[in-house]
mmCIF file of C-alpha atoms and ligand atoms in Angstrom:
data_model
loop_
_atom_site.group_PDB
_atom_site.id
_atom_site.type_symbol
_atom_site.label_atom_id
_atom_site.label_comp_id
_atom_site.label_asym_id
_atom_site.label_seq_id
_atom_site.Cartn_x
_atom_site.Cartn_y
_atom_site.Cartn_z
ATOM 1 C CA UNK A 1 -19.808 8.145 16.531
ATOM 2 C CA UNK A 2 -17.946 6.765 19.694
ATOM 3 C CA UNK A 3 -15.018 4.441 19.204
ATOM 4 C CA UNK A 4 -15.030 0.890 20.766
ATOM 5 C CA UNK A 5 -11.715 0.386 20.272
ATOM 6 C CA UNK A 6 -9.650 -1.042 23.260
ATOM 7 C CA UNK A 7 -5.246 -2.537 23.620
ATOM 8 C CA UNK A 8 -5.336 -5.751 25.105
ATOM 9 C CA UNK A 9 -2.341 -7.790 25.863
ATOM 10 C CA UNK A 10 -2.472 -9.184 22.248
ATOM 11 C CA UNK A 11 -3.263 -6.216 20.316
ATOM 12 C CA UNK A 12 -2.702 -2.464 20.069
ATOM 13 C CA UNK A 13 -5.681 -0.247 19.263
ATOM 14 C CA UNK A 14 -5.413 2.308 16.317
ATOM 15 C CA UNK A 15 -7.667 4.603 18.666
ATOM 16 C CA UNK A 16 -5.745 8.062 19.222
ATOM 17 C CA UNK A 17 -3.073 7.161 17.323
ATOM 18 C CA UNK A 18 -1.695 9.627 14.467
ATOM 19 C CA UNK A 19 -1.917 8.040 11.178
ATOM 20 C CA UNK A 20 -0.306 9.500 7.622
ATOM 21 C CA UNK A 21 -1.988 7.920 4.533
ATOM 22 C CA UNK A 22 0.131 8.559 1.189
ATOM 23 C CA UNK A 23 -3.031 8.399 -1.850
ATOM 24 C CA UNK A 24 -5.187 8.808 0.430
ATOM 25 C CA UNK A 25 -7.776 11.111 -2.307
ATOM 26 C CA UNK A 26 -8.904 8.070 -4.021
ATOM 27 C CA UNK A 27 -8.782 3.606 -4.040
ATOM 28 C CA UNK A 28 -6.951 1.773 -1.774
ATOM 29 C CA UNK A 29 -5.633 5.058 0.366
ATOM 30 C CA UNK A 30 -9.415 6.796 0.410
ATOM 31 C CA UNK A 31 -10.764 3.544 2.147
ATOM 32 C CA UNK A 32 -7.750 2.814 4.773
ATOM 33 C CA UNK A 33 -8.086 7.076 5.770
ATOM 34 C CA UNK A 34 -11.869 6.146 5.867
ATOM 35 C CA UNK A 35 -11.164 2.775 8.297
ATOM 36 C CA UNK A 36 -8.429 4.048 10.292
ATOM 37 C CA UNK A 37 -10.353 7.096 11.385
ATOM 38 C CA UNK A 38 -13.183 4.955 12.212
ATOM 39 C CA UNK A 39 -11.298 3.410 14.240
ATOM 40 C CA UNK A 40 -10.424 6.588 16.165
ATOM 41 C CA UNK A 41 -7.017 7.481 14.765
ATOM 42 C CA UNK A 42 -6.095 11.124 13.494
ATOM 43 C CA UNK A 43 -5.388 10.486 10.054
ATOM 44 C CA UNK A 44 -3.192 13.070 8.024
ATOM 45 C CA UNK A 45 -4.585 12.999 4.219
ATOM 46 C CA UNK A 46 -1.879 13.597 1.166
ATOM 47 C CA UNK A 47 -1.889 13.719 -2.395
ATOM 48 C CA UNK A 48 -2.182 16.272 -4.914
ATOM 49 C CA UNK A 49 -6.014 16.251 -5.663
ATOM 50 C CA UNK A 50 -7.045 18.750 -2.937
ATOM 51 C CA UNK A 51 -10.575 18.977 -3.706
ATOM 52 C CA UNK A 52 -10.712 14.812 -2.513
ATOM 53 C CA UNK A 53 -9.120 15.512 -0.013
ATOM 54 C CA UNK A 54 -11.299 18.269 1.224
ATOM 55 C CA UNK A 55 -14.193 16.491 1.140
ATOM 56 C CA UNK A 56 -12.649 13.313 2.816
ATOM 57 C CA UNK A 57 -11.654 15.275 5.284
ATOM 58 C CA UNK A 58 -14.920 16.770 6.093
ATOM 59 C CA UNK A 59 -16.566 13.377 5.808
ATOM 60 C CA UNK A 60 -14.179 12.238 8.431
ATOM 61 C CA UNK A 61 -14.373 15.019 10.671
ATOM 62 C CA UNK A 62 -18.513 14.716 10.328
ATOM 63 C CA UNK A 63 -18.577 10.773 11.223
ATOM 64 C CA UNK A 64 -15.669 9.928 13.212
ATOM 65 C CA UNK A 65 -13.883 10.091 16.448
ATOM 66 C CA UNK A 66 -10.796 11.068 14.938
ATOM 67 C CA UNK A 67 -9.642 14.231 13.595
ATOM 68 C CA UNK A 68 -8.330 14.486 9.820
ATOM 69 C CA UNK A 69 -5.786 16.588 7.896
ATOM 70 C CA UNK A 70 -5.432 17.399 4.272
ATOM 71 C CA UNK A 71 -1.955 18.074 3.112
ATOM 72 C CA UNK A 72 -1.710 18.631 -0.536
ATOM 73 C CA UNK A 73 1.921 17.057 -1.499
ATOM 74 C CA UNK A 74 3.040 15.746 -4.675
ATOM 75 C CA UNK A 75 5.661 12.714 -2.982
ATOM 76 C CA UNK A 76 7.919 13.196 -6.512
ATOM 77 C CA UNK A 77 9.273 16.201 -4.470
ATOM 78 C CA UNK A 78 11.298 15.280 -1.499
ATOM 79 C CA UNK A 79 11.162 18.373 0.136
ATOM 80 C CA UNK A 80 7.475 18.581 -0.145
ATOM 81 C CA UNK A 81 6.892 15.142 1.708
ATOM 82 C CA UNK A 82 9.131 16.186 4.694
ATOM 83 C CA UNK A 83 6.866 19.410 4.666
ATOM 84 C CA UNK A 84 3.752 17.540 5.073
ATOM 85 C CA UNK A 85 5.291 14.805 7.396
ATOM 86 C CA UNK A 86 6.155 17.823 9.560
ATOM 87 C CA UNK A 87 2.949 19.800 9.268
ATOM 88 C CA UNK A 88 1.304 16.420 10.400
ATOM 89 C CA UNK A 89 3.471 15.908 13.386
ATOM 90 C CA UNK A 90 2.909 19.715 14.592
ATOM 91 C CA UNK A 91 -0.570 19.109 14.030
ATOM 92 C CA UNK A 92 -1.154 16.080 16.065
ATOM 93 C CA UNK A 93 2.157 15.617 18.106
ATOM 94 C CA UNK A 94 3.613 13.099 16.414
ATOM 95 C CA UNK A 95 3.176 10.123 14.303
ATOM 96 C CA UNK A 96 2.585 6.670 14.612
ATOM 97 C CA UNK A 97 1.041 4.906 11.522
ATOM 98 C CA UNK A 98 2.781 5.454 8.294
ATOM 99 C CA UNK A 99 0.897 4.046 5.044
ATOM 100 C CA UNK A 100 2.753 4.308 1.731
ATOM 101 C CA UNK A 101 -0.171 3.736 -0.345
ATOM 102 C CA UNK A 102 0.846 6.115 -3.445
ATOM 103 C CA UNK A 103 1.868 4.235 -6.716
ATOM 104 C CA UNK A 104 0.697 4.253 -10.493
ATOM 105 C CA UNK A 105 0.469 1.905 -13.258
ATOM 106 C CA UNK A 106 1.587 4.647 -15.564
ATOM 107 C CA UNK A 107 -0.121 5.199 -19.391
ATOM 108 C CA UNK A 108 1.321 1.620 -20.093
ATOM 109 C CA UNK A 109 1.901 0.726 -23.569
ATOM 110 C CA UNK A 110 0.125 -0.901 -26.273
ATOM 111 C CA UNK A 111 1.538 -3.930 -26.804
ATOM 112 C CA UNK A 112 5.379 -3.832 -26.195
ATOM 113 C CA UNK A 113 7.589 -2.375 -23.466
ATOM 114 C CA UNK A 114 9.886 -0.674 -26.151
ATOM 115 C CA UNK A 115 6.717 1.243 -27.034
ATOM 116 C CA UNK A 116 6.385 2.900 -23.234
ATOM 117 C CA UNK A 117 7.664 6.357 -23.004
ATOM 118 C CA UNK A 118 11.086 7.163 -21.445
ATOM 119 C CA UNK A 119 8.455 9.881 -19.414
ATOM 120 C CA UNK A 120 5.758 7.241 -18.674
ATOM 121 C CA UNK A 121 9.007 5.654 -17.377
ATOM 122 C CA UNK A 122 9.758 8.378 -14.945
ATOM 123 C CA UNK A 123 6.628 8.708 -14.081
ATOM 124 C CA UNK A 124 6.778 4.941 -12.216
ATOM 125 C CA UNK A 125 10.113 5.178 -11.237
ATOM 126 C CA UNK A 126 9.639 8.454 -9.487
ATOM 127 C CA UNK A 127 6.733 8.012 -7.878
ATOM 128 C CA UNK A 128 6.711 4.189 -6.855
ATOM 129 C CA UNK A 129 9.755 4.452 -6.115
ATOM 130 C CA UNK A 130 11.081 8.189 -4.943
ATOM 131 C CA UNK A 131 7.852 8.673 -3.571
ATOM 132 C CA UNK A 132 8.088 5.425 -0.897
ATOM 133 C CA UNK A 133 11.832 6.034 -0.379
ATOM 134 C CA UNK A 134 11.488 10.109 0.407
ATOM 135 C CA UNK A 135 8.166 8.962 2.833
ATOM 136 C CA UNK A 136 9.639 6.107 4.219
ATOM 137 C CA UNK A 137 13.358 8.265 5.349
ATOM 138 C CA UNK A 138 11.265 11.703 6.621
ATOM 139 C CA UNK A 139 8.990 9.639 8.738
ATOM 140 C CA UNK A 140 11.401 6.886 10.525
ATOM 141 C CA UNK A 141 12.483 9.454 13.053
ATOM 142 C CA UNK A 142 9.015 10.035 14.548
ATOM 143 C CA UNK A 143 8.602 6.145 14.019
ATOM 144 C CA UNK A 144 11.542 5.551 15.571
ATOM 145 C CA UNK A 145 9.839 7.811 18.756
ATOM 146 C CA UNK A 146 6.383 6.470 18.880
ATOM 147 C CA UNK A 147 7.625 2.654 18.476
ATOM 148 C CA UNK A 148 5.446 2.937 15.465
ATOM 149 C CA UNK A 149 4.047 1.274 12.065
ATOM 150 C CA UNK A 150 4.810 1.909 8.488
ATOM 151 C CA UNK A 151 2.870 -0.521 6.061
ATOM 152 C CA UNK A 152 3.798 -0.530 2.284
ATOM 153 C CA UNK A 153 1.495 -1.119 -0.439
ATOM 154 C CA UNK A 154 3.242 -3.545 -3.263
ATOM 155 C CA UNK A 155 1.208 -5.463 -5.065
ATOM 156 C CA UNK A 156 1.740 -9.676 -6.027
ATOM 157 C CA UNK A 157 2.969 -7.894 -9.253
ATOM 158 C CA UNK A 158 6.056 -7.518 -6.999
ATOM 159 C CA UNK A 159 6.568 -10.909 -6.243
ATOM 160 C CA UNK A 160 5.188 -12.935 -9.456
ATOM 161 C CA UNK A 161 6.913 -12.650 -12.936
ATOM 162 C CA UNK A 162 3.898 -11.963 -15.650
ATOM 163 C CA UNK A 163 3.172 -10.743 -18.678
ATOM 164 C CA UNK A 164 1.893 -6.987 -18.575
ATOM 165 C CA UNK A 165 3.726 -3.722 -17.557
ATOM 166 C CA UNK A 166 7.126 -4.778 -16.151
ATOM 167 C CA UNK A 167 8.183 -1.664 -15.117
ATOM 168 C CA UNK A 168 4.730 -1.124 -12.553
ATOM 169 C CA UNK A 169 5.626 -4.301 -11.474
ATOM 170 C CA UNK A 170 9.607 -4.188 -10.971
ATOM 171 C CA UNK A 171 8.805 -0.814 -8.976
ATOM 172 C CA UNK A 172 6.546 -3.053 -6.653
ATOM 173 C CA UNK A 173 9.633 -5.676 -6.804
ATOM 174 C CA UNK A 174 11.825 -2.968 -5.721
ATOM 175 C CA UNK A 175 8.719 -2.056 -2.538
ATOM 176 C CA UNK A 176 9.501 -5.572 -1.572
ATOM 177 C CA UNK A 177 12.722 -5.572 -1.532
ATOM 178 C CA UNK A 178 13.019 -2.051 0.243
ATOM 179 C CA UNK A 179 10.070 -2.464 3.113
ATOM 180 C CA UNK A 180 11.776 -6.032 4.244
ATOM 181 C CA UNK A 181 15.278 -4.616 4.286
ATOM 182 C CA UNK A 182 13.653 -1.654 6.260
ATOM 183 C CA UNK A 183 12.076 -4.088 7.994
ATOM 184 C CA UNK A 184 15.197 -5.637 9.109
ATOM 185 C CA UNK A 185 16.809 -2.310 9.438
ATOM 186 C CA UNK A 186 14.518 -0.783 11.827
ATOM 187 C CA UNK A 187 12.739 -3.504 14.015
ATOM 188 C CA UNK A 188 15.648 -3.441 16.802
ATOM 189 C CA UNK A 189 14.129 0.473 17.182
ATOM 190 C CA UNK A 190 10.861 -0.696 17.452
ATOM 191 C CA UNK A 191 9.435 -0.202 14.230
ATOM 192 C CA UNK A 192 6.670 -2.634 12.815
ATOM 193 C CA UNK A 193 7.178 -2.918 8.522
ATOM 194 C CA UNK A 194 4.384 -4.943 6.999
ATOM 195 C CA UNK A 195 4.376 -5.020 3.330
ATOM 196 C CA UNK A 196 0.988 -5.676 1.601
ATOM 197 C CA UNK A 197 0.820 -7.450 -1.554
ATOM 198 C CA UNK A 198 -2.786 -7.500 -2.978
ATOM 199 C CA UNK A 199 -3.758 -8.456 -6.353
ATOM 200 C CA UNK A 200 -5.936 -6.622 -8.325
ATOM 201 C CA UNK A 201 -8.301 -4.057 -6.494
ATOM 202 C CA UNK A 202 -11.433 -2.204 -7.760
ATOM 203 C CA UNK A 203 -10.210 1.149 -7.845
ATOM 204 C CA UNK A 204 -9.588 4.138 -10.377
ATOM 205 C CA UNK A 205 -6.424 2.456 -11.529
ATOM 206 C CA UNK A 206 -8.509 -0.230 -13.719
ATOM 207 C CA UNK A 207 -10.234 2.743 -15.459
ATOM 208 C CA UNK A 208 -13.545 1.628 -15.436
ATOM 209 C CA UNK A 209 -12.579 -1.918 -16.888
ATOM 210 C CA UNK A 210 -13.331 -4.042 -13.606
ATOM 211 C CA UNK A 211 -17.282 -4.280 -12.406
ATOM 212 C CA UNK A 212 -18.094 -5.873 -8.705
ATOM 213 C CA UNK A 213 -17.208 -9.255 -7.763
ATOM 214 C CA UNK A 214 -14.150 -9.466 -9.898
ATOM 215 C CA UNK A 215 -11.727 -8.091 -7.783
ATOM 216 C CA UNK A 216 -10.934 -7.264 -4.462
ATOM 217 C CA UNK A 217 -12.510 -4.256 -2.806
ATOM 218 C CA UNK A 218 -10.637 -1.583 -1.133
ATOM 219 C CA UNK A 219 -12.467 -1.815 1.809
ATOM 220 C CA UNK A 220 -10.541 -5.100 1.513
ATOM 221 C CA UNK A 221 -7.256 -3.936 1.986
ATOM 222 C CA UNK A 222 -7.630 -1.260 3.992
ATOM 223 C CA UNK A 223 -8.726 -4.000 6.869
ATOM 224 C CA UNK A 224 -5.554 -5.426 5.880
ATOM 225 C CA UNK A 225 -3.804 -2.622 7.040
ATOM 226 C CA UNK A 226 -5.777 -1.987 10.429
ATOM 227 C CA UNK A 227 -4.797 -5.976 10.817
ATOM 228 C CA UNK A 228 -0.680 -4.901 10.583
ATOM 229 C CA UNK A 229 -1.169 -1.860 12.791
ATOM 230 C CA UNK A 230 -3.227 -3.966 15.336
ATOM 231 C CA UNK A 231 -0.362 -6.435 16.263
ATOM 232 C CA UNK A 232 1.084 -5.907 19.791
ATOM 233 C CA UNK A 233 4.012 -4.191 20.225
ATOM 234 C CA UNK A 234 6.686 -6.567 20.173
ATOM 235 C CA UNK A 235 5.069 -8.531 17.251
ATOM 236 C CA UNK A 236 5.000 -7.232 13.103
ATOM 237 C CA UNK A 237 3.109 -8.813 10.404
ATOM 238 C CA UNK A 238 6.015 -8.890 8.214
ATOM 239 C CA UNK A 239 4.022 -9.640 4.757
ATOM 240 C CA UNK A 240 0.544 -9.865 3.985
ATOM 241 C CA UNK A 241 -0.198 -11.373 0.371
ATOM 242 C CA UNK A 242 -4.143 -10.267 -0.082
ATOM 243 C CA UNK A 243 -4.693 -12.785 -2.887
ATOM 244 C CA UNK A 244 -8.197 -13.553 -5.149
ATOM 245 C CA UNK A 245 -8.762 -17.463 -4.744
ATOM 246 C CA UNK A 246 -9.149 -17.244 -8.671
ATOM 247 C CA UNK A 247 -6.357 -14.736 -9.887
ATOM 248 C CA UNK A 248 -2.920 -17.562 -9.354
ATOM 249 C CA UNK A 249 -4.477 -20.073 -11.506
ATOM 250 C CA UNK A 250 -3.767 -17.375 -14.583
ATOM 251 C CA UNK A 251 -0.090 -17.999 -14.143
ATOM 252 C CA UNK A 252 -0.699 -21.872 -15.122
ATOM 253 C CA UNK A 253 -2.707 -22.417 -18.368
ATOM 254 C CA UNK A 254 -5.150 -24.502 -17.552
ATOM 255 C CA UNK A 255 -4.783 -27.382 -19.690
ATOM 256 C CA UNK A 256 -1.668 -28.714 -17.979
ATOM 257 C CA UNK A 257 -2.727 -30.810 -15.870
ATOM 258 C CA UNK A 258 -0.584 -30.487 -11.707
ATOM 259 C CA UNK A 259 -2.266 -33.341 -10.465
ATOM 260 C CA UNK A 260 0.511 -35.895 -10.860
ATOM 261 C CA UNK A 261 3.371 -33.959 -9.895
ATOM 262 C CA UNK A 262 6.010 -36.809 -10.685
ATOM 263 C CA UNK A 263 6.347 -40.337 -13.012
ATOM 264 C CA UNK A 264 6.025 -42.859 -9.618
ATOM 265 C CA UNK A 265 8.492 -45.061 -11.869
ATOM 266 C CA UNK A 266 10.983 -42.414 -11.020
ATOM 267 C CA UNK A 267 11.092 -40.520 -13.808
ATOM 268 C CA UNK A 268 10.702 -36.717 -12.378
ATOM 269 C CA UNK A 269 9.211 -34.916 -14.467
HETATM 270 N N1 NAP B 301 -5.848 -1.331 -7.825
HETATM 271 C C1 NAP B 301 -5.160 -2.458 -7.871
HETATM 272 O O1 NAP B 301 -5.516 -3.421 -8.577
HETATM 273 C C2 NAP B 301 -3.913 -2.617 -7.054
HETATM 274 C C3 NAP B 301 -3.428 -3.907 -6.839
HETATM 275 C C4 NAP B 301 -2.270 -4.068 -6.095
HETATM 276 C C5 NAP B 301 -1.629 -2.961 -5.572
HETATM 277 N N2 NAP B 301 -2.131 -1.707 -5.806
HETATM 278 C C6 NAP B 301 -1.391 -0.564 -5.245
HETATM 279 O O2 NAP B 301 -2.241 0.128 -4.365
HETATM 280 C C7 NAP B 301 -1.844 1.500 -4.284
HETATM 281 C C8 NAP B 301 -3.060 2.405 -4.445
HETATM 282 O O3 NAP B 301 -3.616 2.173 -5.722
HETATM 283 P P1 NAP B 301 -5.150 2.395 -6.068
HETATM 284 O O4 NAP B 301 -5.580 1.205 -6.827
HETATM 285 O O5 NAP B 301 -5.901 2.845 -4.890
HETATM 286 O O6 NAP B 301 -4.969 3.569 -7.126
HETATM 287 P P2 NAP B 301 -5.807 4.908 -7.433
HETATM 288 O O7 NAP B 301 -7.233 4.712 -7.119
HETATM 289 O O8 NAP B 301 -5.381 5.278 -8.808
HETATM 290 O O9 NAP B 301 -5.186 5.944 -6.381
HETATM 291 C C9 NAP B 301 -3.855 6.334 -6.466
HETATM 292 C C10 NAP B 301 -3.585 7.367 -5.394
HETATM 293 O O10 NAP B 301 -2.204 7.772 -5.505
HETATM 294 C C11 NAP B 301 -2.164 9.191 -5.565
HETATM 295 N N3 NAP B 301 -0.995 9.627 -6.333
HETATM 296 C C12 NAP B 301 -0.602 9.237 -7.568
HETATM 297 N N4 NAP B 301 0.526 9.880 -7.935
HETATM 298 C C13 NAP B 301 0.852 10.685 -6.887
HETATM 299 C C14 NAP B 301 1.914 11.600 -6.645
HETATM 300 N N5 NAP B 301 2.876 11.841 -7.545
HETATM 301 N N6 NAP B 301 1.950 12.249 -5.442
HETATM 302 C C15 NAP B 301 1.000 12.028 -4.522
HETATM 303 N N7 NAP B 301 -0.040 11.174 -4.687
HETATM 304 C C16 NAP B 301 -0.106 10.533 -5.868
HETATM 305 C C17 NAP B 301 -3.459 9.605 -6.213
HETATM 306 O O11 NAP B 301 -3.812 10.915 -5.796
HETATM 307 P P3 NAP B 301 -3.667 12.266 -6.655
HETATM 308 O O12 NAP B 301 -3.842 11.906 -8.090
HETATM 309 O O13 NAP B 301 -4.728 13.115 -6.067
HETATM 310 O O14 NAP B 301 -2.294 12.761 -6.330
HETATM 311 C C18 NAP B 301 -4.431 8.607 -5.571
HETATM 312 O O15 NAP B 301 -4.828 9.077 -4.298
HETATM 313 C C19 NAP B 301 -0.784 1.696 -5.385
HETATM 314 O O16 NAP B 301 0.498 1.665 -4.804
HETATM 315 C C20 NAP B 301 -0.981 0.478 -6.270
HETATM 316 O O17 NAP B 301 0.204 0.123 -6.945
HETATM 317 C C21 NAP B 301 -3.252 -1.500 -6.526
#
């Protein structure tokens, strides 16, 4: 299939551009290796399931301009990710498009955090966390060269207090806080940071418990991220918040009622 893809003065194609998708054997990271390929990019393929990523791979070399490389790499181990993030750069000849897409919910817990496991712990901590850090620091320098993009993953479970799993979602609090300090810390190099806060997305992290129409796609946010890599050079699409028009109203019960929102004798409420 040819690519249609052109730069204008107001955007910046994806086509021929190296891209590096972290999760990319499943969800959220499956669909944006799927999207940015079709779009003509080169897209570099890790996480640990190399069977996926085999097969995506093939699919992507079968359908679309761009080529595709599967790099099996655990991002818990440091050295591993500046492995791939080299192997990727030989492959192509650099690297443009960064996605940090890896993260878990962990087992969770039943019913209170004191019954989560100090290793279902970890687990969050080292990959939501580690992992983006130990991406994020081997691939600025080839960012740095190509003037490039790296677009987080967080979730609005890092930027909305509730109920469940508050160490998922103080990892994705943590995402924010890192990608717009990078943000700041980078764009006088040229880097682009976009951080990408959807809420919740049909993929294998529901297990099973979410059927069509009642959450985003991941087709969905994978636009989303051809959107931030898109913008024109000098410009970065600093946060994104992918939200369901029905999913904020289940921070509010719904029988207060926020259609007064003061006394108009001047008693605030
Ligand atoms: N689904 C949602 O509702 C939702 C909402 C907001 C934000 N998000 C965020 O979106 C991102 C993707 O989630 P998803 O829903 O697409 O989840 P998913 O379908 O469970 O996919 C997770 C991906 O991460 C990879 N992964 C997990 N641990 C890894 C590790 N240690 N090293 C390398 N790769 C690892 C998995 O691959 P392997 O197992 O093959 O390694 C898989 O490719 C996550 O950061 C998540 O927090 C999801």
């Amino acid at each position: 299939m040819a690519s249609d893809n052109r730069t204008t003065e107001h955007t910046q194609s994806v086509d021929g551009r190296t891209a590096l998708v972290t999760g990319a054997s499943a969800g959220i990271g499956r669909a944006t290796a799927l999207a940015l390929a079709a779009k003509g990019a080169d897209v570099a393929l890790l996480a640990r399931s190399t069977e996926e990523l085999s097969s995506l791979a093939g699919e992507i070399d079968s359908r679309y301009p761009g080529d595709a490389l599967a790099v099996e790499c655990d991002v818990q181990n440091p050295g591993r990710v500046e492995e791939a993030i080299e192997t990727t750069v030989e492959e192509f000849d650099g690297l443009d498009i960064v996605v940090c897409n890896t993260g878990t919910t962990g087992a969770g817990f039943e019913d209170r955090l004191e019954q989560q496991s100090l290793d279902d712990y970890h687990q969050v901590v080292e990959t939501n966390i580690n992992g983006t850090f130990y991406t994020t620091s081997a691939a600025l320098p080839y960012l740095r060269e190509a003037n490039g993009n790296i677009i987080f993953v967080g979730s609005s479970a890092g930027k909305l207090p509730r109920p469940g799993n508050p160490v998922y979602a103080a990892s994705k609090w943590w995402m924010r806080g890192f990608a717009l300090s990078v943000e700041a810390h980078v764009g006088r190099d040229g880097v682009a940071v976009t951080l990408l806060n959807p809420t919740a997305v049909r993929t294998d992290m529901w297990r099973d418990k979410l059927d069509r129409g009642q959450a985003a796609e991941p087709e969905e946010v994978a636009a989303q991220v051809i959107n931030a890599a898109e913008q024109p050079p000098h410009s970065t699409l600093s946060e994104i918040d992918l939200f369901r028009r029905d999913m904020l109203g289940t921070f509010v019960p719904e029988e207060i009622d926020l259609s007064i929102p003061f006394d108009r004798n001047g008693d605030d409420r």
